[in-house]
Amino acid sequence: MEYTQGIRIDGIYFDVPLVSIKRTADFLDKYAERTEDGDLKRELIGVYFNYQMSFGTIDNDELYEKLWDKLTEPVEFHDFSLPTVKGTYSFRGYVSGVSDEIEKILSSTAKMKGLQCKFTAKKPARKPG
């Protein structure tokens, strides 16, 4: 089955159903300190766009395993391309968590469901100034 948009990891396209893509904008400070009078002094490094994704049912076992293997690949960073309102958003980051569960156990295999993952950006998407 072909979906309207899948995801791309390290240049490999995964034509899979995306149920949810949750984006957070996390603000990272170089420092943030309070002075004696209670005023906050801070230096903002930037705003990082991080993602949490939920996938729909992937009926193709080979495709599921290929995606699972890519998401759990023991490497420092990946290049991601995800759908957004402007087409796609590409960034370098790492997978900070993956989970799924067994839906049913068959005689020689198991069907999986509920695949989710978290992507954490390596660099800020937006910087001050």
mmCIF file of N, CA, C and O in Angstrom, residues 6-10 79-83 88-91:
data_model
loop_
_atom_site.group_PDB
_atom_site.id
_atom_site.type_symbol
_atom_site.label_atom_id
_atom_site.label_comp_id
_atom_site.label_asym_id
_atom_site.label_seq_id
_atom_site.Cartn_x
_atom_site.Cartn_y
_atom_site.Cartn_z
ATOM 1 N N GLY A 6 5.465 9.253 3.951
ATOM 2 C CA GLY A 6 6.099 8.410 4.957
ATOM 3 C C GLY A 6 7.212 9.232 5.585
ATOM 4 O O GLY A 6 7.110 10.445 5.691
ATOM 5 N N ILE A 7 8.274 8.558 5.978
ATOM 6 C CA ILE A 7 9.426 9.271 6.523
ATOM 7 C C ILE A 7 10.690 8.802 5.823
ATOM 8 O O ILE A 7 10.727 7.722 5.223
ATOM 9 N N ARG A 8 11.717 9.611 5.919
ATOM 10 C CA ARG A 8 13.016 9.293 5.353
ATOM 11 C C ARG A 8 14.034 9.334 6.486
ATOM 12 O O ARG A 8 14.098 10.298 7.241
ATOM 13 N N ILE A 9 14.807 8.243 6.600
ATOM 14 C CA ILE A 9 15.881 8.169 7.589
ATOM 15 C C ILE A 9 17.150 7.780 6.855
ATOM 16 O O ILE A 9 17.198 6.745 6.192
ATOM 17 N N ASP A 10 18.166 8.636 6.950
ATOM 18 C CA ASP A 10 19.451 8.402 6.282
ATOM 19 C C ASP A 10 19.274 8.149 4.787
ATOM 20 O O ASP A 10 19.945 7.301 4.204
ATOM 21 N N ASP A 79 19.980 11.205 9.776
ATOM 22 C CA ASP A 79 19.375 12.328 9.056
ATOM 23 C C ASP A 79 17.913 11.980 8.827
ATOM 24 O O ASP A 79 17.599 10.955 8.222
ATOM 25 N N PHE A 80 17.015 12.842 9.342
ATOM 26 C CA PHE A 80 15.572 12.605 9.264
ATOM 27 C C PHE A 80 14.924 13.601 8.319
ATOM 28 O O PHE A 80 15.337 14.752 8.233
ATOM 29 N N SER A 81 13.884 13.162 7.637
ATOM 30 C CA SER A 81 13.031 14.034 6.837
ATOM 31 C C SER A 81 11.590 13.630 7.128
ATOM 32 O O SER A 81 11.176 12.501 6.838
ATOM 33 N N LEU A 82 10.847 14.585 7.730
ATOM 34 C CA LEU A 82 9.484 14.310 8.191
ATOM 35 C C LEU A 82 8.498 15.252 7.523
ATOM 36 O O LEU A 82 8.849 16.388 7.190
ATOM 37 N N PRO A 83 7.252 14.821 7.342
ATOM 38 C CA PRO A 83 6.253 15.705 6.746
ATOM 39 C C PRO A 83 5.886 16.861 7.682
ATOM 40 O O PRO A 83 5.819 16.685 8.900
ATOM 41 N N THR A 88 8.323 19.128 3.866
ATOM 42 C CA THR A 88 9.107 18.273 4.754
ATOM 43 C C THR A 88 10.058 19.133 5.581
ATOM 44 O O THR A 88 10.406 20.248 5.195
ATOM 45 N N TYR A 89 10.460 18.592 6.715
ATOM 46 C CA TYR A 89 11.457 19.216 7.564
ATOM 47 C C TYR A 89 12.575 18.207 7.747
ATOM 48 O O TYR A 89 12.331 17.063 8.151
ATOM 49 N N SER A 90 13.792 18.615 7.425
ATOM 50 C CA SER A 90 14.942 17.727 7.533
ATOM 51 C C SER A 90 15.873 18.218 8.635
ATOM 52 O O SER A 90 16.096 19.427 8.771
ATOM 53 N N PHE A 91 16.400 17.283 9.396
ATOM 54 C CA PHE A 91 17.320 17.619 10.475
ATOM 55 C C PHE A 91 18.174 16.417 10.836
ATOM 56 O O PHE A 91 17.862 15.291 10.487
#
